mmCIF file of C-alpha atoms in Angstrom:
data_model
loop_
_atom_site.group_PDB
_atom_site.id
_atom_site.type_symbol
_atom_site.label_atom_id
_atom_site.label_comp_id
_atom_site.label_asym_id
_atom_site.label_seq_id
_atom_site.Cartn_x
_atom_site.Cartn_y
_atom_site.Cartn_z
ATOM 1 C CA MET A 221 113.369 116.378 -52.794
ATOM 2 C CA ASN A 222 110.151 116.421 -53.454
ATOM 3 C CA PHE A 223 110.548 115.211 -57.101
ATOM 4 C CA ILE A 224 112.409 112.440 -55.547
ATOM 5 C CA PHE A 225 109.456 111.418 -53.177
ATOM 6 C CA GLN A 226 107.019 111.935 -56.284
ATOM 7 C CA LYS A 227 108.946 109.376 -58.141
ATOM 8 C CA ILE A 228 108.980 106.658 -55.539
ATOM 9 C CA ARG A 229 105.163 107.556 -54.493
ATOM 10 C CA GLU A 230 104.373 106.505 -58.126
ATOM 11 C CA LEU A 231 106.093 103.150 -57.837
ATOM 12 C CA THR A 232 104.031 101.851 -54.328
ATOM 13 C CA GLU A 233 101.344 101.190 -55.802
ATOM 14 C CA ILE A 234 102.987 98.453 -58.008
ATOM 15 C CA ASN A 235 102.858 95.386 -56.284
ATOM 16 C CA SER A 236 105.423 93.497 -57.861
ATOM 17 C CA LEU A 237 108.120 95.873 -56.901
ATOM 18 C CA SER A 238 109.468 95.495 -53.398
ATOM 19 C CA LYS A 239 109.904 98.826 -51.443
ATOM 20 C CA ASN A 240 113.870 98.075 -52.100
ATOM 21 C CA GLU A 241 113.115 98.213 -55.706
ATOM 22 C CA GLN A 242 110.603 100.836 -55.522
ATOM 23 C CA LEU A 243 113.147 103.474 -53.744
ATOM 24 C CA ILE A 244 115.917 102.763 -56.280
ATOM 25 C CA GLN A 245 113.608 102.873 -59.749
ATOM 26 C CA GLY A 246 112.088 106.023 -58.290
ATOM 27 C CA ILE A 247 115.536 107.829 -58.092
ATOM 28 C CA LEU A 248 116.606 106.656 -61.399
ATOM 29 C CA ASN A 249 113.309 107.786 -62.790
ATOM 30 C CA ALA A 250 114.202 111.065 -61.424
ATOM 31 C CA ILE A 251 117.259 111.266 -62.450
ATOM 32 C CA ASP A 252 116.175 110.027 -66.005
ATOM 33 C CA GLU A 253 113.555 112.685 -66.238
ATOM 34 C CA LYS A 254 115.974 115.270 -65.387
ATOM 35 C CA LEU A 255 114.429 115.632 -62.165
ATOM 36 C CA VAL A 256 117.232 115.978 -60.424
ATOM 37 C CA SER A 257 120.868 116.356 -61.952
ATOM 38 C CA LYS A 258 124.495 115.721 -61.064
ATOM 39 C CA GLY A 259 125.591 117.051 -57.861
ATOM 40 C CA GLU A 260 122.306 117.454 -55.959
ATOM 41 C CA ILE A 261 121.469 116.077 -53.067
ATOM 42 C CA LEU A 262 119.530 113.224 -52.178
ATOM 43 C CA PRO A 263 116.957 112.795 -49.284
ATOM 44 C CA SER A 264 118.567 111.789 -46.228
ATOM 45 C CA VAL A 265 117.541 107.813 -44.508
ATOM 46 C CA ASN A 266 115.481 109.854 -41.755
ATOM 47 C CA ALA A 267 113.523 112.014 -44.346
ATOM 48 C CA MET A 268 113.159 108.541 -46.285
ATOM 49 C CA ILE A 269 111.435 107.072 -43.103
ATOM 50 C CA LYS A 270 109.570 109.977 -42.168
ATOM 51 C CA GLU A 271 108.075 110.282 -45.715
ATOM 52 C CA PHE A 272 107.352 106.581 -46.742
ATOM 53 C CA GLY A 273 107.774 104.840 -43.163
ATOM 54 C CA PHE A 274 110.495 102.318 -44.937
ATOM 55 C CA ALA A 275 112.287 100.495 -42.759
ATOM 56 C CA ARG A 276 115.807 102.346 -42.047
ATOM 57 C CA GLU A 277 117.823 98.868 -43.317
ATOM 58 C CA THR A 278 115.792 99.129 -46.471
ATOM 59 C CA ILE A 279 116.576 102.198 -47.519
ATOM 60 C CA ALA A 280 119.973 102.002 -46.710
ATOM 61 C CA LYS A 281 120.272 99.130 -48.756
ATOM 62 C CA ALA A 282 118.767 100.454 -51.877
ATOM 63 C CA TYR A 283 121.264 103.686 -51.396
ATOM 64 C CA LYS A 284 124.021 101.423 -51.029
ATOM 65 C CA GLU A 285 123.195 99.367 -54.364
ATOM 66 C CA LEU A 286 123.264 102.970 -56.038
ATOM 67 C CA ILE A 287 126.743 103.882 -54.564
ATOM 68 C CA ASN A 288 127.739 99.991 -56.010
ATOM 69 C CA ARG A 289 126.522 100.864 -59.409
ATOM 70 C CA GLY A 290 128.135 104.500 -59.236
ATOM 71 C CA ILE A 291 125.224 106.468 -59.827
ATOM 72 C CA ILE A 292 124.803 108.066 -55.947
ATOM 73 C CA LYS A 293 127.932 108.744 -53.934
ATOM 74 C CA SER A 294 127.614 109.297 -50.217
ATOM 75 C CA THR A 295 130.398 111.941 -48.048
ATOM 76 C CA ASN A 296 130.364 111.303 -44.362
ATOM 77 C CA ARG A 297 127.955 114.030 -42.339
ATOM 78 C CA LEU A 298 127.046 115.663 -45.542
ATOM 79 C CA GLY A 299 124.685 113.028 -47.148
ATOM 80 C CA TYR A 300 123.811 111.255 -50.400
ATOM 81 C CA PHE A 301 124.644 112.718 -54.023
ATOM 82 C CA VAL A 302 123.848 112.382 -57.285
ATOM 83 C CA ALA A 303 127.152 111.239 -58.932
ATOM 84 C CA ILE A 304 126.086 110.679 -62.761
ATOM 85 C CA GLU A 305 123.352 111.077 -64.922
ATOM 86 C CA ASP A 306 123.906 107.900 -66.973
ATOM 87 C CA THR A 307 121.471 105.469 -65.180
ATOM 88 C CA GLU A 308 122.850 102.763 -67.140
ATOM 89 C CA GLN A 309 125.965 102.503 -65.359
ATOM 90 C CA ILE A 310 126.274 99.285 -64.268
ATOM 91 C CA LEU A 311 128.046 97.160 -61.698
ATOM 92 C CA LYS A 312 131.290 96.255 -62.704
ATOM 93 C CA VAL A 313 132.560 92.962 -60.997
ATOM 94 C CA ALA A 314 136.364 91.793 -61.162
ATOM 95 C CA LEU A 315 136.867 87.761 -60.717
ATOM 96 C CA VAL A 316 140.673 86.628 -60.637
ATOM 97 C CA LEU A 317 140.881 82.589 -60.846
ATOM 98 C CA PHE A 318 143.921 80.612 -60.657
ATOM 99 C CA ASN A 319 143.397 79.432 -64.703
ATOM 100 C CA PHE A 320 140.637 78.147 -66.951
ATOM 101 C CA ASP A 321 140.352 74.351 -66.194
ATOM 102 C CA VAL A 322 137.364 72.604 -66.608
ATOM 103 C CA PHE A 323 135.923 72.933 -63.386
ATOM 104 C CA GLN A 324 137.240 76.512 -63.550
ATOM 105 C CA GLU A 325 135.050 76.848 -66.292
ATOM 106 C CA ASP A 326 131.641 75.483 -64.451
ATOM 107 C CA LEU A 327 132.433 78.093 -61.849
ATOM 108 C CA TYR A 328 132.579 81.002 -64.083
ATOM 109 C CA ARG A 329 129.815 79.686 -66.519
ATOM 110 C CA ASN A 330 127.337 79.469 -63.206
ATOM 111 C CA PHE A 331 128.700 82.775 -61.713
ATOM 112 C CA LYS A 332 127.914 84.735 -64.781
ATOM 113 C CA GLU A 333 124.513 83.268 -65.285
ATOM 114 C CA GLY A 334 123.568 84.231 -61.588
ATOM 115 C CA LEU A 335 124.760 87.718 -62.227
ATOM 116 C CA GLY A 336 122.353 88.185 -65.216
ATOM 117 C CA GLU A 337 122.826 90.901 -68.424
ATOM 118 C CA ASN A 338 123.093 93.894 -66.096
ATOM 119 C CA VAL A 339 126.580 93.338 -64.633
ATOM 120 C CA HIS A 340 129.880 93.996 -66.147
ATOM 121 C CA LEU A 341 132.076 91.152 -65.439
ATOM 122 C CA ASP A 342 136.063 91.320 -66.280
ATOM 123 C CA ILE A 343 138.223 87.680 -65.688
ATOM 124 C CA PHE A 344 141.557 87.217 -64.979
ATOM 125 C CA PHE A 345 144.252 84.510 -64.374
ATOM 126 C CA HIS A 346 147.176 84.899 -61.953
ATOM 127 C CA HIS A 347 148.388 80.763 -62.488
ATOM 128 C CA ASN A 348 149.622 80.711 -59.110
ATOM 129 C CA ASN A 349 152.300 83.265 -59.611
ATOM 130 C CA ILE A 350 152.384 86.280 -57.101
ATOM 131 C CA GLU A 351 154.034 88.500 -58.928
ATOM 132 C CA THR A 352 151.208 88.403 -61.636
ATOM 133 C CA PHE A 353 148.701 88.019 -58.631
ATOM 134 C CA GLU A 354 150.244 91.306 -57.324
ATOM 135 C CA SER A 355 150.087 93.210 -60.785
ATOM 136 C CA ILE A 356 146.222 92.224 -61.647
ATOM 137 C CA LEU A 357 145.609 93.845 -58.448
ATOM 138 C CA SER A 358 147.530 97.143 -58.682
ATOM 139 C CA ASN A 359 145.987 97.247 -62.115
ATOM 140 C CA MET A 360 142.407 96.751 -61.051
ATOM 141 C CA LYS A 361 142.429 98.918 -57.870
ATOM 142 C CA GLY A 362 139.311 101.251 -57.351
ATOM 143 C CA LYS A 363 138.204 100.141 -60.830
ATOM 144 C CA TYR A 364 135.176 97.377 -59.956
ATOM 145 C CA GLY A 365 132.326 97.774 -57.336
ATOM 146 C CA MET A 366 133.267 93.995 -56.368
ATOM 147 C CA TYR A 367 136.084 91.729 -56.093
ATOM 148 C CA VAL A 368 135.820 87.923 -56.671
ATOM 149 C CA ILE A 369 138.842 86.594 -55.898
ATOM 150 C CA ALA A 370 140.593 82.894 -55.561
ATOM 151 C CA PRO A 371 143.836 83.869 -53.613
ATOM 152 C CA ILE A 372 147.094 82.705 -53.737
ATOM 153 C CA PRO A 373 148.814 80.982 -50.743
ATOM 154 C CA HIS A 374 151.364 83.053 -50.169
ATOM 155 C CA PRO A 375 153.159 85.043 -47.354
ATOM 156 C CA LYS A 376 152.309 88.466 -49.443
ATOM 157 C CA THR A 377 148.819 87.672 -50.304
ATOM 158 C CA THR A 378 147.070 88.752 -47.015
ATOM 159 C CA GLU A 379 148.537 92.364 -47.608
ATOM 160 C CA LEU A 380 147.623 92.614 -51.124
ATOM 161 C CA LEU A 381 143.983 91.662 -50.364
ATOM 162 C CA LYS A 382 143.788 94.248 -47.434
ATOM 163 C CA SER A 383 144.009 96.876 -50.422
ATOM 164 C CA ILE A 384 140.676 95.854 -51.221
ATOM 165 C CA PRO A 385 137.239 97.548 -49.219
ATOM 166 C CA THR A 386 136.073 94.382 -47.033
ATOM 167 C CA ASN A 387 132.688 95.057 -48.069
ATOM 168 C CA ARG A 388 133.676 94.883 -51.932
ATOM 169 C CA LEU A 389 135.651 91.537 -51.456
ATOM 170 C CA LEU A 390 134.597 87.818 -51.581
ATOM 171 C CA MET A 391 137.359 84.993 -51.578
ATOM 172 C CA ILE A 392 136.484 81.844 -53.253
ATOM 173 C CA ASP A 393 137.960 78.515 -53.488
ATOM 174 C CA ARG A 394 140.571 78.942 -50.786
ATOM 175 C CA TYR A 395 140.773 80.926 -47.846
ATOM 176 C CA VAL A 396 143.528 83.133 -46.906
ATOM 177 C CA PRO A 397 143.048 84.748 -43.334
ATOM 178 C CA VAL A 398 142.330 88.679 -44.243
ATOM 179 C CA ASP A 399 139.936 90.229 -41.669
ATOM 180 C CA GLU A 400 137.473 88.621 -39.661
ATOM 181 C CA GLU A 401 134.410 90.389 -41.833
ATOM 182 C CA VAL A 402 135.809 89.643 -44.872
ATOM 183 C CA SER A 403 133.195 87.121 -46.476
ATOM 184 C CA TYR A 404 134.306 84.088 -48.208
ATOM 185 C CA ILE A 405 132.988 80.580 -50.231
ATOM 186 C CA VAL A 406 135.985 78.041 -50.034
ATOM 187 C CA GLN A 407 136.725 74.734 -49.805
ATOM 188 C CA GLU A 408 138.927 72.555 -46.954
ATOM 189 C CA PHE A 409 141.471 70.488 -48.227
ATOM 190 C CA GLU A 410 143.452 67.766 -45.320
ATOM 191 C CA GLU A 411 140.120 66.490 -43.530
ATOM 192 C CA PRO A 412 137.879 66.095 -46.581
ATOM 193 C CA ALA A 413 140.860 64.608 -48.485
ATOM 194 C CA TYR A 414 141.754 62.198 -45.665
ATOM 195 C CA GLN A 415 137.862 61.030 -45.324
ATOM 196 C CA ALA A 416 137.944 60.734 -49.023
ATOM 197 C CA PHE A 417 140.904 57.991 -48.924
ATOM 198 C CA ALA A 418 139.591 56.374 -45.590
ATOM 199 C CA SER A 419 135.956 56.021 -47.761
ATOM 200 C CA LEU A 420 138.116 54.257 -50.562
ATOM 201 C CA SER A 421 140.097 52.241 -48.450
ATOM 202 C CA GLU A 422 139.047 49.073 -49.278
ATOM 203 C CA ARG A 423 138.966 49.424 -52.986
ATOM 204 C CA ILE A 424 142.630 50.941 -52.690
ATOM 205 C CA LYS A 425 143.792 47.754 -50.419
ATOM 206 C CA ALA A 426 142.615 45.835 -53.373
ATOM 207 C CA PHE A 427 145.442 47.223 -55.561
ATOM 208 C CA GLU A 428 149.170 46.660 -54.825
ATOM 209 C CA GLU A 429 150.077 50.124 -54.163
ATOM 210 C CA ILE A 430 149.098 53.781 -54.684
ATOM 211 C CA ILE A 431 150.882 56.173 -56.124
ATOM 212 C CA PHE A 432 150.283 60.097 -55.634
ATOM 213 C CA PHE A 433 151.790 62.653 -57.555
ATOM 214 C CA PHE A 434 152.218 66.088 -56.349
ATOM 215 C CA LYS A 435 153.981 68.652 -57.861
ATOM 216 C CA PRO A 436 155.559 70.712 -54.768
ATOM 217 C CA SER A 437 155.779 74.134 -56.456
ATOM 218 C CA SER A 438 152.690 74.159 -57.892
ATOM 219 C CA ALA A 439 149.036 75.045 -56.951
ATOM 220 C CA GLU A 440 148.349 71.682 -55.909
ATOM 221 C CA PRO A 441 147.159 72.259 -51.778
ATOM 222 C CA ILE A 442 149.716 70.963 -49.478
ATOM 223 C CA ASP A 443 147.102 69.974 -47.378
ATOM 224 C CA ILE A 444 145.825 66.810 -49.650
ATOM 225 C CA LEU A 445 149.299 65.616 -49.560
ATOM 226 C CA LYS A 446 149.521 65.725 -45.510
ATOM 227 C CA ALA A 447 145.914 63.903 -46.001
ATOM 228 C CA PHE A 448 147.803 61.147 -48.198
ATOM 229 C CA LYS A 449 150.569 60.625 -45.879
ATOM 230 C CA ARG A 450 148.479 60.251 -42.727
ATOM 231 C CA PHE A 451 146.164 57.969 -44.718
ATOM 232 C CA LEU A 452 149.021 55.585 -45.484
ATOM 233 C CA LYS A 453 150.237 55.219 -41.775
ATOM 234 C CA ASP A 454 146.413 55.084 -40.206
ATOM 235 C CA PHE A 455 145.230 52.291 -42.786
ATOM 236 C CA GLU A 456 148.548 50.352 -43.061
ATOM 237 C CA VAL A 457 148.423 51.074 -46.857
ATOM 238 C CA LYS A 458 151.302 50.904 -49.180
ATOM 239 C CA GLY A 459 151.799 54.076 -51.104
ATOM 240 C CA THR A 460 154.362 56.447 -52.830
ATOM 241 C CA VAL A 461 154.705 60.011 -53.576
ATOM 242 C CA LYS A 462 156.112 60.915 -57.046
ATOM 243 C CA THR A 463 156.336 64.419 -58.339
ATOM 244 C CA THR A 464 155.168 63.624 -61.980
ATOM 245 C CA TYR A 465 153.820 60.408 -64.014
ATOM 246 C CA VAL A 466 156.255 59.414 -66.885
ATOM 247 C CA PRO A 467 154.423 58.546 -70.103
ATOM 248 C CA GLY A 468 153.801 54.972 -70.705
ATOM 249 C CA SER A 469 154.989 53.888 -66.911
ATOM 250 C CA VAL A 470 151.196 52.829 -66.033
ATOM 251 C CA LYS A 471 151.061 48.894 -64.763
ATOM 252 C CA ALA A 472 148.865 47.016 -63.584
ATOM 253 C CA GLY A 473 148.037 46.601 -59.589
ATOM 254 C CA LYS A 474 148.317 50.368 -59.129
ATOM 255 C CA VAL A 475 146.046 53.161 -58.253
ATOM 256 C CA TYR A 476 147.175 56.128 -59.571
ATOM 257 C CA PHE A 477 145.744 59.666 -57.964
ATOM 258 C CA THR A 478 146.709 63.119 -59.299
ATOM 259 C CA ILE A 479 144.965 66.480 -59.342
ATOM 260 C CA ASN A 480 146.729 67.623 -62.484
ATOM 261 C CA ASN A 481 144.109 66.831 -65.412
ATOM 262 C CA SER A 482 146.636 66.970 -68.130
ATOM 263 C CA GLU A 483 148.384 63.792 -65.981
ATOM 264 C CA LEU A 484 145.086 62.426 -65.603
ATOM 265 C CA TRP A 485 144.590 61.978 -69.215
ATOM 266 C CA VAL A 486 147.605 60.651 -70.220
ATOM 267 C CA ILE A 487 147.311 57.995 -67.358
ATOM 268 C CA ILE A 488 143.967 56.782 -68.776
ATOM 269 C CA LYS A 489 145.549 57.030 -72.465
ATOM 270 C CA ASP A 490 148.279 54.692 -71.349
ATOM 271 C CA THR A 491 145.752 52.258 -69.564
ATOM 272 C CA ILE A 492 143.742 51.968 -72.617
ATOM 273 C CA ALA A 493 146.745 51.126 -74.590
ATOM 274 C CA LYS A 494 148.431 48.348 -72.845
ATOM 275 C CA ASN A 495 144.780 46.763 -72.888
ATOM 276 C CA LEU A 496 144.352 47.092 -69.024
ATOM 277 C CA GLN A 497 140.943 47.195 -67.317
ATOM 278 C CA LEU A 498 140.462 50.839 -65.601
ATOM 279 C CA GLY A 499 138.896 49.731 -62.239
ATOM 280 C CA LYS A 500 139.797 46.150 -62.426
ATOM 281 C CA ASP A 501 143.706 45.942 -63.541
ATOM 282 C CA VAL A 502 144.155 50.040 -62.845
ATOM 283 C CA GLY A 503 142.647 52.194 -60.286
ATOM 284 C CA ILE A 504 142.312 55.941 -60.945
ATOM 285 C CA LEU A 505 141.311 58.571 -58.492
ATOM 286 C CA SER A 506 141.348 62.236 -59.333
ATOM 287 C CA HIS A 507 140.616 65.536 -57.373
ATOM 288 C CA ASN A 508 138.098 68.130 -58.798
ATOM 289 C CA ASP A 509 135.062 67.191 -60.517
ATOM 290 C CA ASP A 510 133.496 67.968 -64.004
ATOM 291 C CA THR A 511 131.370 66.661 -66.633
ATOM 292 C CA VAL A 512 134.045 64.985 -68.486
ATOM 293 C CA LYS A 513 135.071 62.789 -65.351
ATOM 294 C CA GLU A 514 131.545 61.770 -65.129
ATOM 295 C CA ILE A 515 131.674 60.597 -68.461
ATOM 296 C CA VAL A 516 135.045 59.279 -69.838
ATOM 297 C CA CYS A 517 135.715 55.099 -69.385
ATOM 298 C CA ASN A 518 132.241 54.720 -67.592
ATOM 299 C CA GLY A 519 133.347 57.279 -65.097
ATOM 300 C CA ILE A 520 136.499 58.384 -63.054
ATOM 301 C CA THR A 521 135.880 58.418 -59.019
ATOM 302 C CA THR A 522 136.411 61.729 -57.386
ATOM 303 C CA PHE A 523 136.396 63.928 -54.607
ATOM 304 C CA SER A 524 135.466 67.463 -54.893
ATOM 305 C CA VAL A 525 133.054 70.313 -54.161
ATOM 306 C CA ASP A 526 130.217 71.674 -56.347
ATOM 307 C CA PHE A 527 132.416 74.456 -58.318
ATOM 308 C CA GLY A 528 128.731 75.461 -60.080
ATOM 309 C CA GLU A 529 127.101 76.152 -56.479
ATOM 310 C CA MET A 530 130.176 77.803 -55.505
ATOM 311 C CA GLY A 531 129.690 80.041 -58.686
ATOM 312 C CA LYS A 532 125.698 80.837 -57.982
ATOM 313 C CA LYS A 533 126.638 81.425 -54.162
ATOM 314 C CA ALA A 534 129.013 83.795 -55.407
ATOM 315 C CA ALA A 535 126.821 85.287 -58.001
ATOM 316 C CA GLY A 536 124.270 85.725 -55.168
ATOM 317 C CA PHE A 537 126.547 87.262 -52.734
ATOM 318 C CA VAL A 538 127.501 90.349 -55.678
ATOM 319 C CA LEU A 539 123.624 90.922 -55.939
ATOM 320 C CA ASP A 540 122.575 91.086 -52.381
ATOM 321 C CA ARG A 541 125.747 91.974 -50.700
ATOM 322 C CA GLN A 542 124.729 89.868 -47.526
ATOM 323 C CA LYS A 543 127.815 88.692 -45.715
ATOM 324 C CA ILE A 544 128.728 85.333 -46.213
ATOM 325 C CA GLN A 545 131.291 82.745 -44.757
ATOM 326 C CA GLU A 546 131.095 79.164 -45.819
ATOM 327 C CA VAL A 547 133.163 76.286 -46.471
ATOM 328 C CA MET A 548 131.495 74.018 -49.024
ATOM 329 C CA PRO A 549 131.267 70.663 -48.360
ATOM 330 C CA THR A 550 133.450 67.936 -50.108
ATOM 331 C CA LEU A 551 132.183 65.050 -52.046
ATOM 332 C CA LEU A 552 133.244 61.776 -53.006
ATOM 333 C CA LEU A 553 131.696 60.470 -56.196
ATOM 334 C CA ARG A 554 132.504 56.614 -56.675
ATOM 335 C CA ARG A 555 132.629 55.605 -60.345
ATOM 336 C CA ASN A 556 133.757 52.872 -62.657
ATOM 337 C CA SER A 557 137.552 53.942 -62.224
ATOM 338 C CA LEU A 558 137.705 53.339 -58.650
#
């Protein structure tokens, strides 16, 4: 144990290192220099407190990070032990998303950048298929230090997520009840969608009708459909729900709302082909914002959470392990199309 204390003490005069970093790096240095080896016991939290006077929480956090990186392990009542002698072992993170749409790419890019270079990241896609989702979770079980998952709203999902240790799980995008201690960074759908429709009510009423293309058997949130129907009733707006857009069917006097980006681009293409003016002859509203929607046709009106910010917050959770339970705000972004 004296070797561990010595290596930590060598770092205590370095002002640029926090106490947490001094503890971690001191232990890593002792392992690198072969002063301690695999299977050897490390100082207890109480011993560390007595030696350095650091707060219990600081020492526990340092040990927890080393455990998550796989360098040390803990055994109930026996203490902390060196697990491996390869201190280059890095944290492995699994990211599970619906698919790789543009807004999901924004989340991924910010998440990866936020993690930095010393984290190994694997990404998986379940495409809203519960069998695929179950297979992914089954195959990755026990292989990662952290699991960041966009879950499927499905009766089996809760039990599947319960197989992951609570302190290693972060739900993103959509919330599924699992355990009150589980961390999440998610969005709501019904009330934010209703408020977006309500804010746009005067513009929508300038057209004959609003048409919402909604696919019931897809990943599209049913809560947005509920909000749309409530809006039509409360604001006495003429509206229709259809399952899919028929290419070439765009008409003047209509507002088109779709969640599906592939469908959105076809509607815009047809609008241009028929020499209809977007925002005047035809209105378009979209869900989930991205850079392309800011630019195309002088801007498409959207309501959306900031997926880049969601990615940054998720990376922050992975690195500091501080419990987070946040519902991100949905923003209405008014642009040329409506």
